PDB file of C-alpha atoms in Angstrom:
ATOM      1  CA  UNK A   1      63.672  97.940  92.474  1.00  0.00           C
ATOM      2  CA  UNK A   2      66.819 100.100  92.879  1.00  0.00           C
ATOM      3  CA  UNK A   3      66.392 103.531  94.373  1.00  0.00           C
ATOM      4  CA  UNK A   4      66.778 106.458  91.943  1.00  0.00           C
ATOM      5  CA  UNK A   5      68.218 109.689  93.280  1.00  0.00           C
ATOM      6  CA  UNK A   6      66.454 112.938  92.461  1.00  0.00           C
ATOM      7  CA  UNK A   7      69.737 114.843  92.265  1.00  0.00           C
ATOM      8  CA  UNK A   8      73.029 114.048  90.452  1.00  0.00           C
ATOM      9  CA  UNK A   9      75.740 112.424  92.550  1.00  0.00           C
ATOM     10  CA  UNK A  10      79.468 111.799  91.909  1.00  0.00           C
ATOM     11  CA  UNK A  11      81.297 108.733  90.714  1.00  0.00           C
ATOM     12  CA  UNK A  12      84.311 107.355  92.591  1.00  0.00           C
ATOM     13  CA  UNK A  13      87.703 106.317  91.239  1.00  0.00           C
ATOM     14  CA  UNK A  14      90.871 104.989  92.821  1.00  0.00           C
ATOM     15  CA  UNK A  15      94.327 106.118  91.664  1.00  0.00           C
ATOM     16  CA  UNK A  16      97.587 104.512  92.743  1.00  0.00           C
ATOM     17  CA  UNK A  17     100.957 106.265  92.918  1.00  0.00           C
ATOM     18  CA  UNK A  18     103.484 103.439  92.875  1.00  0.00           C
ATOM     19  CA  UNK A  19     107.208 104.031  93.489  1.00  0.00           C
ATOM     20  CA  UNK A  20     110.239 101.808  92.911  1.00  0.00           C
ATOM     21  CA  UNK A  21     114.012 102.153  92.843  1.00  0.00           C
ATOM     22  CA  UNK A  22     115.286 101.649  89.290  1.00  0.00           C
ATOM     23  CA  UNK A  23     118.724 102.430  87.869  1.00  0.00           C
ATOM     24  CA  UNK A  24     119.693 104.088  91.188  1.00  0.00           C
ATOM     25  CA  UNK A  25     116.776 106.503  90.933  1.00  0.00           C
ATOM     26  CA  UNK A  26     113.321 106.801  92.496  1.00  0.00           C
ATOM     27  CA  UNK A  27     110.725 106.238  89.798  1.00  0.00           C
ATOM     28  CA  UNK A  28     106.943 106.327  89.489  1.00  0.00           C
ATOM     29  CA  UNK A  29     104.908 103.921  87.393  1.00  0.00           C
ATOM     30  CA  UNK A  30     102.747 105.621  84.746  1.00  0.00           C
ATOM     31  CA  UNK A  31     100.388 104.310  82.079  1.00  0.00           C
ATOM     32  CA  UNK A  32      99.666 105.763  78.669  1.00  0.00           C
ATOM     33  CA  UNK A  33      95.901 106.106  78.321  1.00  0.00           C
ATOM     34  CA  UNK A  34      94.230 104.084  75.588  1.00  0.00           C
ATOM     35  CA  UNK A  35      90.866 105.852  75.706  1.00  0.00           C
ATOM     36  CA  UNK A  36      89.579 109.439  75.984  1.00  0.00           C
ATOM     37  CA  UNK A  37      89.635 111.738  77.800  1.00  0.00           C
ATOM     38  CA  UNK A  38      93.377 112.501  77.570  1.00  0.00           C
ATOM     39  CA  UNK A  39      93.880 109.653  75.104  1.00  0.00           C
ATOM     40  CA  UNK A  40      97.599 109.038  74.590  1.00  0.00           C
ATOM     41  CA  UNK A  41      98.591 111.023  77.683  1.00  0.00           C
ATOM     42  CA  UNK A  42     100.474 109.591  80.652  1.00  0.00           C
ATOM     43  CA  UNK A  43      98.598 109.086  83.906  1.00  0.00           C
ATOM     44  CA  UNK A  44      98.728 107.404  87.282  1.00  0.00           C
ATOM     45  CA  UNK A  45      97.236 103.885  87.177  1.00  0.00           C
ATOM     46  CA  UNK A  46      93.627 103.781  88.341  1.00  0.00           C
ATOM     47  CA  UNK A  47      89.996 103.771  87.348  1.00  0.00           C
ATOM     48  CA  UNK A  48      86.387 103.620  88.445  1.00  0.00           C
ATOM     49  CA  UNK A  49      85.417 101.641  91.529  1.00  0.00           C
ATOM     50  CA  UNK A  50      82.728  99.085  90.766  1.00  0.00           C
ATOM     51  CA  UNK A  51      79.397  99.282  92.548  1.00  0.00           C
ATOM     52  CA  UNK A  52      79.949  96.079  94.548  1.00  0.00           C
ATOM     53  CA  UNK A  53      83.576  96.515  95.704  1.00  0.00           C
ATOM     54  CA  UNK A  54      85.260  98.563  98.396  1.00  0.00           C
ATOM     55  CA  UNK A  55      87.686 101.266  97.311  1.00  0.00           C
ATOM     56  CA  UNK A  56      90.963  99.502  98.139  1.00  0.00           C
ATOM     57  CA  UNK A  57      89.789  96.388  96.311  1.00  0.00           C
ATOM     58  CA  UNK A  58      89.038  98.590  93.314  1.00  0.00           C
ATOM     59  CA  UNK A  59      92.479 100.172  93.557  1.00  0.00           C
ATOM     60  CA  UNK A  60      94.203  96.787  93.564  1.00  0.00           C
ATOM     61  CA  UNK A  61      92.068  95.523  90.680  1.00  0.00           C
ATOM     62  CA  UNK A  62      92.761  98.595  88.528  1.00  0.00           C
ATOM     63  CA  UNK A  63      96.486  98.438  89.277  1.00  0.00           C
ATOM     64  CA  UNK A  64      96.655  94.811  88.181  1.00  0.00           C
ATOM     65  CA  UNK A  65      94.485  95.367  85.089  1.00  0.00           C
ATOM     66  CA  UNK A  66      96.547  98.310  83.841  1.00  0.00           C
ATOM     67  CA  UNK A  67     100.081  97.304  84.854  1.00  0.00           C
ATOM     68  CA  UNK A  68     100.082  93.628  85.889  1.00  0.00           C
ATOM     69  CA  UNK A  69     101.320  94.614  89.369  1.00  0.00           C
ATOM     70  CA  UNK A  70      99.614  92.857  92.304  1.00  0.00           C
ATOM     71  CA  UNK A  71     100.057  91.895  95.961  1.00  0.00           C
ATOM     72  CA  UNK A  72     101.733  95.173  96.929  1.00  0.00           C
ATOM     73  CA  UNK A  73     101.929  97.470  99.943  1.00  0.00           C
ATOM     74  CA  UNK A  74      99.151 100.097  99.767  1.00  0.00           C
ATOM     75  CA  UNK A  75      98.207 102.982 102.000  1.00  0.00           C
ATOM     76  CA  UNK A  76      95.541 105.614 101.484  1.00  0.00           C
ATOM     77  CA  UNK A  77      97.062 108.956 100.520  1.00  0.00           C
ATOM     78  CA  UNK A  78      94.308 111.559 100.116  1.00  0.00           C
ATOM     79  CA  UNK A  79      90.920 112.231  98.537  1.00  0.00           C
ATOM     80  CA  UNK A  80      90.751 114.617  95.572  1.00  0.00           C
ATOM     81  CA  UNK A  81      87.372 116.071  94.671  1.00  0.00           C
ATOM     82  CA  UNK A  82      87.657 119.303  92.676  1.00  0.00           C
ATOM     83  CA  UNK A  83      84.358 119.632  90.721  1.00  0.00           C
ATOM     84  CA  UNK A  84      85.990 119.831  87.263  1.00  0.00           C
ATOM     85  CA  UNK A  85      88.950 117.466  87.740  1.00  0.00           C
ATOM     86  CA  UNK A  86      87.443 115.010  85.213  1.00  0.00           C
ATOM     87  CA  UNK A  87      85.776 116.322  82.013  1.00  0.00           C
ATOM     88  CA  UNK A  88      83.413 113.321  81.794  1.00  0.00           C
ATOM     89  CA  UNK A  89      81.439 113.828  84.982  1.00  0.00           C
ATOM     90  CA  UNK A  90      81.722 114.705  88.658  1.00  0.00           C
ATOM     91  CA  UNK A  91      84.419 112.305  89.881  1.00  0.00           C
ATOM     92  CA  UNK A  92      85.952 111.997  93.337  1.00  0.00           C
ATOM     93  CA  UNK A  93      89.126 109.955  93.520  1.00  0.00           C
ATOM     94  CA  UNK A  94      90.756 108.237  96.480  1.00  0.00           C
ATOM     95  CA  UNK A  95      94.515 108.142  95.909  1.00  0.00           C
ATOM     96  CA  UNK A  96      96.790 105.428  97.274  1.00  0.00           C
ATOM     97  CA  UNK A  97     100.538 105.221  97.775  1.00  0.00           C
ATOM     98  CA  UNK A  98     102.448 102.037  96.977  1.00  0.00           C
ATOM     99  CA  UNK A  99     106.114 101.014  97.202  1.00  0.00           C
ATOM    100  CA  UNK A 100     107.564  97.968  95.468  1.00  0.00           C
ATOM    101  CA  UNK A 101     110.807  96.189  94.785  1.00  0.00           C
ATOM    102  CA  UNK A 102     111.032  96.256  91.003  1.00  0.00           C
ATOM    103  CA  UNK A 103     112.601  92.807  90.643  1.00  0.00           C
ATOM    104  CA  UNK A 104     109.633  91.196  92.382  1.00  0.00           C
ATOM    105  CA  UNK A 105     106.930  93.048  90.414  1.00  0.00           C
ATOM    106  CA  UNK A 106     107.386  92.960  86.624  1.00  0.00           C
ATOM    107  CA  UNK A 107     105.246  95.449  84.715  1.00  0.00           C
ATOM    108  CA  UNK A 108     103.181  94.961  81.587  1.00  0.00           C
ATOM    109  CA  UNK A 109     100.453  97.147  80.104  1.00  0.00           C
ATOM    110  CA  UNK A 110      96.942  95.772  80.493  1.00  0.00           C
ATOM    111  CA  UNK A 111      93.714  96.165  78.554  1.00  0.00           C
ATOM    112  CA  UNK A 112      93.136  99.801  79.556  1.00  0.00           C
ATOM    113  CA  UNK A 113      96.624 101.105  78.766  1.00  0.00           C
ATOM    114  CA  UNK A 114      98.824 101.402  75.685  1.00  0.00           C
ATOM    115  CA  UNK A 115     102.045 101.256  77.710  1.00  0.00           C
ATOM    116  CA  UNK A 116     103.178 101.102  81.323  1.00  0.00           C
ATOM    117  CA  UNK A 117     106.596 102.578  82.088  1.00  0.00           C
ATOM    118  CA  UNK A 118     108.751 103.844  84.966  1.00  0.00           C
ATOM    119  CA  UNK A 119     109.655 107.561  85.023  1.00  0.00           C
ATOM    120  CA  UNK A 120     112.079 109.388  87.287  1.00  0.00           C
ATOM    121  CA  UNK A 121     110.124 111.570  89.684  1.00  0.00           C
ATOM    122  CA  UNK A 122     112.512 114.413  88.701  1.00  0.00           C
ATOM    123  CA  UNK A 123     111.809 114.033  84.980  1.00  0.00           C
ATOM    124  CA  UNK A 124     108.100 113.439  84.403  1.00  0.00           C
ATOM    125  CA  UNK A 125     105.953 113.850  81.290  1.00  0.00           C
ATOM    126  CA  UNK A 126     102.863 116.033  81.403  1.00  0.00           C
ATOM    127  CA  UNK A 127     100.171 114.081  83.251  1.00  0.00           C
ATOM    128  CA  UNK A 128      96.441 113.765  82.599  1.00  0.00           C
ATOM    129  CA  UNK A 129      93.729 115.129  84.896  1.00  0.00           C
ATOM    130  CA  UNK A 130      95.143 116.424  88.224  1.00  0.00           C
ATOM    131  CA  UNK A 131      97.612 113.554  88.473  1.00  0.00           C
ATOM    132  CA  UNK A 132     100.650 115.823  88.847  1.00  0.00           C
ATOM    133  CA  UNK A 133      99.062 117.224  92.001  1.00  0.00           C
ATOM    134  CA  UNK A 134      98.411 113.701  93.288  1.00  0.00           C
ATOM    135  CA  UNK A 135     101.949 112.564  92.530  1.00  0.00           C
ATOM    136  CA  UNK A 136     103.480 115.652  94.164  1.00  0.00           C
ATOM    137  CA  UNK A 137     101.584 114.919  97.376  1.00  0.00           C
ATOM    138  CA  UNK A 138     102.707 111.277  97.257  1.00  0.00           C
ATOM    139  CA  UNK A 139     106.352 112.380  96.985  1.00  0.00           C
ATOM    140  CA  UNK A 140     105.940 114.665 100.005  1.00  0.00           C
ATOM    141  CA  UNK A 141     104.283 111.844 101.976  1.00  0.00           C
ATOM    142  CA  UNK A 142     107.146 109.488 101.112  1.00  0.00           C
ATOM    143  CA  UNK A 143     109.804 112.057 102.105  1.00  0.00           C
ATOM    144  CA  UNK A 144     108.056 112.672 105.413  1.00  0.00           C
ATOM    145  CA  UNK A 145     107.167 109.092 106.287  1.00  0.00           C
ATOM    146  CA  UNK A 146     110.676 107.798 105.563  1.00  0.00           C
ATOM    147  CA  UNK A 147     111.735 109.589 108.772  1.00  0.00           C
ATOM    148  CA  UNK A 148     109.296 107.882 111.123  1.00  0.00           C
ATOM    149  CA  UNK A 149     108.191 104.597 109.508  1.00  0.00           C
ATOM    150  CA  UNK A 150     110.270 101.800 107.948  1.00  0.00           C
ATOM    151  CA  UNK A 151     108.558 102.016 104.554  1.00  0.00           C
ATOM    152  CA  UNK A 152     111.849 102.337 102.630  1.00  0.00           C
ATOM    153  CA  UNK A 153     112.385  98.593 103.074  1.00  0.00           C
ATOM    154  CA  UNK A 154     109.441  98.005 100.705  1.00  0.00           C
ATOM    155  CA  UNK A 155     111.725  99.354  97.954  1.00  0.00           C
ATOM    156  CA  UNK A 156     114.544  96.909  98.728  1.00  0.00           C
ATOM    157  CA  UNK A 157     115.034  93.193  98.072  1.00  0.00           C
ATOM    158  CA  UNK A 158     114.440  90.862 101.010  1.00  0.00           C
ATOM    159  CA  UNK A 159     118.208  90.709 101.619  1.00  0.00           C
ATOM    160  CA  UNK A 160     120.231  93.901 101.262  1.00  0.00           C
ATOM    161  CA  UNK A 161     123.496  95.610 102.106  1.00  0.00           C
ATOM    162  CA  UNK A 162     123.610  98.707 104.310  1.00  0.00           C
ATOM    163  CA  UNK A 163     124.906 100.901 101.440  1.00  0.00           C
ATOM    164  CA  UNK A 164     121.752  99.989  99.521  1.00  0.00           C
ATOM    165  CA  UNK A 165     119.599 101.243 102.392  1.00  0.00           C
ATOM    166  CA  UNK A 166     121.647 104.423 102.630  1.00  0.00           C
ATOM    167  CA  UNK A 167     121.252 105.085  98.902  1.00  0.00           C
ATOM    168  CA  UNK A 168     117.460 104.762  99.100  1.00  0.00           C
ATOM    169  CA  UNK A 169     117.343 107.250 101.981  1.00  0.00           C
ATOM    170  CA  UNK A 170     119.615 109.659 100.096  1.00  0.00           C
ATOM    171  CA  UNK A 171     117.461 109.537  96.966  1.00  0.00           C
ATOM    172  CA  UNK A 172     114.193 110.017  98.849  1.00  0.00           C
ATOM    173  CA  UNK A 173     115.478 112.736 101.197  1.00  0.00           C
ATOM    174  CA  UNK A 174     117.665 114.384  98.523  1.00  0.00           C
ATOM    175  CA  UNK A 175     120.741 114.633 100.731  1.00  0.00           C
ATOM    176  CA  UNK A 176     124.102 112.985 101.185  1.00  0.00           C
ATOM    177  CA  UNK A 177     124.496 111.009 104.402  1.00  0.00           C
ATOM    178  CA  UNK A 178     127.695 110.205 106.248  1.00  0.00           C
ATOM    179  CA  UNK A 179     128.359 106.489 105.869  1.00  0.00           C
ATOM    180  CA  UNK A 180     129.541 105.879 109.448  1.00  0.00           C
ATOM    181  CA  UNK A 181     126.755 107.874 111.072  1.00  0.00           C
ATOM    182  CA  UNK A 182     124.120 106.285 108.857  1.00  0.00           C
ATOM    183  CA  UNK A 183     125.311 102.777 109.674  1.00  0.00           C
ATOM    184  CA  UNK A 184     125.243 103.552 113.398  1.00  0.00           C
ATOM    185  CA  UNK A 185     121.749 105.086 113.247  1.00  0.00           C
ATOM    186  CA  UNK A 186     120.117 102.426 111.107  1.00  0.00           C
ATOM    187  CA  UNK A 187     121.538  99.541 113.154  1.00  0.00           C
ATOM    188  CA  UNK A 188     120.553 101.257 116.403  1.00  0.00           C
ATOM    189  CA  UNK A 189     116.882 101.006 115.410  1.00  0.00           C
ATOM    190  CA  UNK A 190     117.090  97.308 116.289  1.00  0.00           C
ATOM    191  CA  UNK A 191     114.952  96.283 113.319  1.00  0.00           C
ATOM    192  CA  UNK A 192     117.613  94.785 111.076  1.00  0.00           C
ATOM    193  CA  UNK A 193     118.779  91.203 111.367  1.00  0.00           C
ATOM    194  CA  UNK A 194     121.837  89.751 109.709  1.00  0.00           C
ATOM    195  CA  UNK A 195     120.714  87.502 106.868  1.00  0.00           C
ATOM    196  CA  UNK A 196     122.370  84.237 106.006  1.00  0.00           C
ATOM    197  CA  UNK A 197     125.082  84.451 103.367  1.00  0.00           C
ATOM    198  CA  UNK A 198     127.284  87.234 102.064  1.00  0.00           C
ATOM    199  CA  UNK A 199     127.278  89.347  98.924  1.00  0.00           C
ATOM    200  CA  UNK A 200     130.086  87.554  97.110  1.00  0.00           C
ATOM    201  CA  UNK A 201     129.895  89.971  94.158  1.00  0.00           C
ATOM    202  CA  UNK A 202     132.015  92.389  96.200  1.00  0.00           C
ATOM    203  CA  UNK A 203     135.553  92.552  94.821  1.00  0.00           C
ATOM    204  CA  UNK A 204     137.117  92.875  98.260  1.00  0.00           C
ATOM    205  CA  UNK A 205     135.785  91.442 101.491  1.00  0.00           C
ATOM    206  CA  UNK A 206     132.223  90.141 100.969  1.00  0.00           C
ATOM    207  CA  UNK A 207     129.630  92.505 102.465  1.00  0.00           C
ATOM    208  CA  UNK A 208     127.165  91.462 105.149  1.00  0.00           C
ATOM    209  CA  UNK A 209     123.561  91.062 104.118  1.00  0.00           C
ATOM    210  CA  UNK A 210     120.649  92.193 106.280  1.00  0.00           C
ATOM    211  CA  UNK A 211     116.892  91.880 106.258  1.00  0.00           C
ATOM    212  CA  UNK A 212     114.131  93.990 107.773  1.00  0.00           C
ATOM    213  CA  UNK A 213     112.730  92.064 110.740  1.00  0.00           C
ATOM    214  CA  UNK A 214     108.983  92.756 110.931  1.00  0.00           C
ATOM    215  CA  UNK A 215     108.659  90.795 114.179  1.00  0.00           C
ATOM    216  CA  UNK A 216     111.239  93.036 115.855  1.00  0.00           C
ATOM    217  CA  UNK A 217     109.487  96.131 114.513  1.00  0.00           C
ATOM    218  CA  UNK A 218     106.128  95.016 115.897  1.00  0.00           C
ATOM    219  CA  UNK A 219     107.748  94.258 119.270  1.00  0.00           C
ATOM    220  CA  UNK A 220     109.375  97.707 119.360  1.00  0.00           C
ATOM    221  CA  UNK A 221     106.031  99.304 118.503  1.00  0.00           C
ATOM    222  CA  UNK A 222     104.294  97.456 121.329  1.00  0.00           C
ATOM    223  CA  UNK A 223     107.012  98.647 123.703  1.00  0.00           C
ATOM    224  CA  UNK A 224     106.683 102.242 122.495  1.00  0.00           C
ATOM    225  CA  UNK A 225     109.982 102.274 120.610  1.00  0.00           C
ATOM    226  CA  UNK A 226     108.923 102.620 117.005  1.00  0.00           C
ATOM    227  CA  UNK A 227     111.116 103.888 114.197  1.00  0.00           C
ATOM    228  CA  UNK A 228     112.801 107.281 113.866  1.00  0.00           C
ATOM    229  CA  UNK A 229     115.541 108.416 111.518  1.00  0.00           C
ATOM    230  CA  UNK A 230     117.020 111.903 111.608  1.00  0.00           C
ATOM    231  CA  UNK A 231     119.454 112.829 108.794  1.00  0.00           C
ATOM    232  CA  UNK A 232     122.626 114.696 109.734  1.00  0.00           C
ATOM    233  CA  UNK A 233     123.056 116.771 106.577  1.00  0.00           C
ATOM    234  CA  UNK A 234     121.116 119.587 104.861  1.00  0.00           C
ATOM    235  CA  UNK A 235     118.665 118.890 102.082  1.00  0.00           C
ATOM    236  CA  UNK A 236     119.830 119.286  98.486  1.00  0.00           C
ATOM    237  CA  UNK A 237     116.837 119.695  96.208  1.00  0.00           C
ATOM    238  CA  UNK A 238     117.188 118.754  92.568  1.00  0.00           C
ATOM    239  CA  UNK A 239     115.085 120.703  90.059  1.00  0.00           C
ATOM    240  CA  UNK A 240     112.283 118.687  88.519  1.00  0.00           C
ATOM    241  CA  UNK A 241     111.998 118.545  84.752  1.00  0.00           C
ATOM    242  CA  UNK A 242     108.537 118.646  83.254  1.00  0.00           C
ATOM    243  CA  UNK A 243     108.051 117.937  79.561  1.00  0.00           C
TER     244      UNK A 243
END
């Protein structure tokens, strides 16, 4: 016979902030809620963790059910537990951060969502619950972690040109980077390997293609090298639009 608690206790949800580069901009995936509370409002994908699953499994399940996205990079972001953050009951949520290459992860709304769409992080709709707070923290984590961990490569195709890498850094860090200095710094990390083939879409000389070499990164980590990128220009913040 299951044990019954004498006192009320909270439920647990998992919410996933998922970023991708789309149309040369950093965007977050949002779902339009099908059910109350906040019916019709935009929100971060997520939902209640089932009684027999761990939290990350619940996060992955909810992400796939609501958006069709699966098999992605996930890392735990933070735990949010304000007593009145959910009008239904006492709910604690564990938020996760995810980065994807859009071409490899098509999106479609699932059973719990009316729509699933990408929004620029600088032009977001009003979000349900405390999801703006969660998303703001995820943006700060991404800006910070881009300087000491090679997570930006999760946003790129498997083969890429150096200007593509530079653009991702510029969008995340909100600054312009000198092309020559950037090339020197990113190649000096020792974690990029020239990929076979060239980008023949270039009108002039075909550009070299590279790939992120996870084996090299792990070797550098074991040897105490790691990853570090320090931009050489001041930050240029763009105002965020909230509708």
